[in-house]
Amino acid sequence: MDPVSEDIERVRIGTAEREEAMQLLSRQFSEGRLNPDEFSERSAAISAAVTRADLDPIFADLPAKPGATPSREAERVRDWRAIVMALIPLVALAFTILVPHGWLAWLALPVLGMVLYGRR
């Protein structure tokens, strides 16, 4: 390790850095990477941290950027589902107006929602 990075690691941290670390840890917890006991232990360690080097072991086994953006393919699938769900009420409205007993088309809304999003 070079002297400059050693000096940075020994720099004392303040409330802002601790709050930022707590927000990151909370995000990791909300995404299910930590159980409540681990979260409690690591929160206490963040509160007791004096230097940047004290924070490193807390996040050593966690991804640097929680909530990474989903792949483009996953976004396309999500967009396709959202478009279908947006069009179904229009189709149901058309059925209501044009077809006898067309109001039954409104039953497609929850059914289609369960089919499209039920496997998540």
mmCIF file of C-alpha atoms in Angstrom:
data_model
loop_
_atom_site.group_PDB
_atom_site.id
_atom_site.type_symbol
_atom_site.label_atom_id
_atom_site.label_comp_id
_atom_site.label_asym_id
_atom_site.label_seq_id
_atom_site.Cartn_x
_atom_site.Cartn_y
_atom_site.Cartn_z
ATOM 1 C CA MET A 1 0.000 0.000 0.000
ATOM 2 C CA ASP A 2 1.393 3.394 -0.901
ATOM 3 C CA PRO A 3 1.812 6.119 1.732
ATOM 4 C CA VAL A 4 -0.961 8.301 0.309
ATOM 5 C CA SER A 5 -3.644 5.605 0.569
ATOM 6 C CA GLU A 6 -2.413 4.707 4.063
ATOM 7 C CA ASP A 7 -2.895 8.330 5.097
ATOM 8 C CA ILE A 8 -6.404 8.390 3.642
ATOM 9 C CA GLU A 9 -7.315 5.244 5.567
ATOM 10 C CA ARG A 10 -6.151 6.844 8.824
ATOM 11 C CA VAL A 11 -8.191 10.010 8.319
ATOM 12 C CA ARG A 12 -10.806 10.433 11.008
ATOM 13 C CA ILE A 13 -14.409 10.311 9.864
ATOM 14 C CA GLY A 14 -17.277 12.479 10.967
ATOM 15 C CA THR A 15 -21.012 12.214 11.344
ATOM 16 C CA ALA A 16 -21.659 12.625 7.614
ATOM 17 C CA GLU A 17 -19.455 9.634 6.734
ATOM 18 C CA ARG A 18 -21.080 7.506 9.436
ATOM 19 C CA GLU A 19 -24.561 8.463 8.211
ATOM 20 C CA GLU A 20 -23.580 7.613 4.638
ATOM 21 C CA ALA A 21 -22.238 4.242 5.789
ATOM 22 C CA MET A 22 -25.457 3.594 7.733
ATOM 23 C CA GLN A 23 -27.552 4.384 4.663
ATOM 24 C CA LEU A 24 -25.488 1.958 2.596
ATOM 25 C CA LEU A 25 -25.792 -0.703 5.300
ATOM 26 C CA SER A 26 -29.547 -0.122 5.548
ATOM 27 C CA ARG A 27 -29.866 -0.578 1.808
ATOM 28 C CA GLN A 28 -27.907 -3.838 1.994
ATOM 29 C CA PHE A 29 -30.221 -4.971 4.818
ATOM 30 C CA SER A 30 -33.386 -4.013 2.925
ATOM 31 C CA GLU A 31 -32.168 -6.009 -0.083
ATOM 32 C CA GLY A 32 -31.837 -9.079 2.136
ATOM 33 C CA ARG A 33 -28.065 -9.410 2.287
ATOM 34 C CA LEU A 34 -27.956 -9.157 6.088
ATOM 35 C CA ASN A 35 -30.040 -10.705 8.819
ATOM 36 C CA PRO A 36 -31.213 -8.510 11.722
ATOM 37 C CA ASP A 37 -28.389 -9.623 14.029
ATOM 38 C CA GLU A 38 -25.689 -8.863 11.451
ATOM 39 C CA PHE A 39 -27.300 -5.506 10.734
ATOM 40 C CA SER A 40 -27.317 -4.662 14.447
ATOM 41 C CA GLU A 41 -23.660 -5.663 14.907
ATOM 42 C CA ARG A 42 -22.497 -3.775 11.846
ATOM 43 C CA SER A 43 -24.553 -0.711 12.807
ATOM 44 C CA ALA A 44 -22.828 -0.648 16.173
ATOM 45 C CA ALA A 45 -19.452 -0.973 14.450
ATOM 46 C CA ILE A 46 -20.277 1.979 12.177
ATOM 47 C CA SER A 47 -21.253 4.069 15.183
ATOM 48 C CA ALA A 48 -17.958 3.209 16.870
ATOM 49 C CA ALA A 49 -15.818 3.762 13.743
ATOM 50 C CA VAL A 50 -13.160 6.440 14.083
ATOM 51 C CA THR A 51 -11.290 6.182 10.759
ATOM 52 C CA ARG A 52 -12.098 5.089 7.217
ATOM 53 C CA ALA A 53 -10.126 1.929 7.844
ATOM 54 C CA ASP A 54 -12.634 1.019 10.577
ATOM 55 C CA LEU A 55 -15.432 0.994 7.983
ATOM 56 C CA ASP A 56 -13.701 -1.305 5.478
ATOM 57 C CA PRO A 57 -14.263 -4.619 7.309
ATOM 58 C CA ILE A 58 -17.963 -3.814 7.759
ATOM 59 C CA PHE A 59 -18.544 -3.823 4.001
ATOM 60 C CA ALA A 60 -15.850 -6.317 2.979
ATOM 61 C CA ASP A 61 -18.272 -9.149 2.111
ATOM 62 C CA LEU A 62 -21.004 -6.956 0.572
ATOM 63 C CA PRO A 63 -21.294 -5.653 -2.993
ATOM 64 C CA ALA A 64 -20.021 -2.118 -3.424
ATOM 65 C CA LYS A 65 -23.167 -0.897 -5.177
ATOM 66 C CA PRO A 66 -26.357 -2.421 -3.805
ATOM 67 C CA GLY A 67 -29.409 -2.338 -6.001
ATOM 68 C CA ALA A 68 -27.419 -2.516 -9.199
ATOM 69 C CA THR A 69 -29.458 -1.689 -12.254
ATOM 70 C CA PRO A 70 -31.202 -4.666 -13.836
ATOM 71 C CA SER A 71 -30.074 -5.965 -17.187
ATOM 72 C CA ARG A 72 -31.587 -4.535 -20.360
ATOM 73 C CA GLU A 73 -33.356 -7.830 -21.044
ATOM 74 C CA ALA A 74 -35.112 -7.696 -17.683
ATOM 75 C CA GLU A 75 -36.175 -4.114 -18.410
ATOM 76 C CA ARG A 76 -37.577 -5.176 -21.790
ATOM 77 C CA VAL A 77 -39.616 -7.938 -20.163
ATOM 78 C CA ARG A 78 -40.902 -5.519 -17.557
ATOM 79 C CA ASP A 79 -41.771 -2.963 -20.228
ATOM 80 C CA TRP A 80 -43.606 -5.567 -22.289
ATOM 81 C CA ARG A 81 -45.685 -6.590 -19.281
ATOM 82 C CA ALA A 82 -46.444 -2.985 -18.400
ATOM 83 C CA ILE A 83 -47.602 -2.266 -21.966
ATOM 84 C CA VAL A 84 -49.908 -5.280 -21.936
ATOM 85 C CA MET A 85 -51.357 -4.280 -18.576
ATOM 86 C CA ALA A 86 -51.921 -0.740 -19.861
ATOM 87 C CA LEU A 87 -53.748 -1.933 -22.984
ATOM 88 C CA ILE A 88 -56.056 -4.465 -21.328
ATOM 89 C CA PRO A 89 -58.415 -1.836 -19.820
ATOM 90 C CA LEU A 90 -58.813 -0.301 -23.285
ATOM 91 C CA VAL A 91 -59.643 -3.705 -24.772
ATOM 92 C CA ALA A 92 -62.065 -4.380 -21.906
ATOM 93 C CA LEU A 93 -63.737 -1.014 -22.514
ATOM 94 C CA ALA A 94 -64.132 -1.826 -26.205
ATOM 95 C CA PHE A 95 -65.660 -5.208 -25.313
ATOM 96 C CA THR A 96 -68.034 -3.501 -22.860
ATOM 97 C CA ILE A 97 -69.293 -1.177 -25.583
ATOM 98 C CA LEU A 98 -69.346 -3.510 -28.595
ATOM 99 C CA VAL A 99 -70.130 -7.005 -27.296
ATOM 100 C CA PRO A 100 -73.136 -8.227 -25.324
ATOM 101 C CA HIS A 101 -71.977 -9.213 -21.850
ATOM 102 C CA GLY A 102 -68.712 -7.490 -22.715
ATOM 103 C CA TRP A 103 -68.349 -6.367 -19.114
ATOM 104 C CA LEU A 104 -66.935 -9.823 -18.442
ATOM 105 C CA ALA A 105 -63.756 -8.659 -20.186
ATOM 106 C CA TRP A 106 -63.009 -6.618 -17.053
ATOM 107 C CA LEU A 107 -62.346 -9.924 -15.306
ATOM 108 C CA ALA A 108 -59.275 -10.213 -17.507
ATOM 109 C CA LEU A 109 -57.524 -7.441 -15.583
ATOM 110 C CA PRO A 110 -56.752 -9.335 -12.369
ATOM 111 C CA VAL A 111 -56.331 -12.644 -14.194
ATOM 112 C CA LEU A 112 -53.833 -11.208 -16.639
ATOM 113 C CA GLY A 113 -52.015 -9.427 -13.835
ATOM 114 C CA MET A 114 -51.641 -12.728 -11.990
ATOM 115 C CA VAL A 115 -50.435 -14.479 -15.135
ATOM 116 C CA LEU A 116 -47.910 -11.799 -16.079
ATOM 117 C CA TYR A 117 -46.600 -10.931 -12.623
ATOM 118 C CA GLY A 118 -47.393 -14.031 -10.562
ATOM 119 C CA ARG A 119 -44.026 -15.704 -11.158
ATOM 120 C CA ARG A 120 -41.946 -12.901 -9.667
#
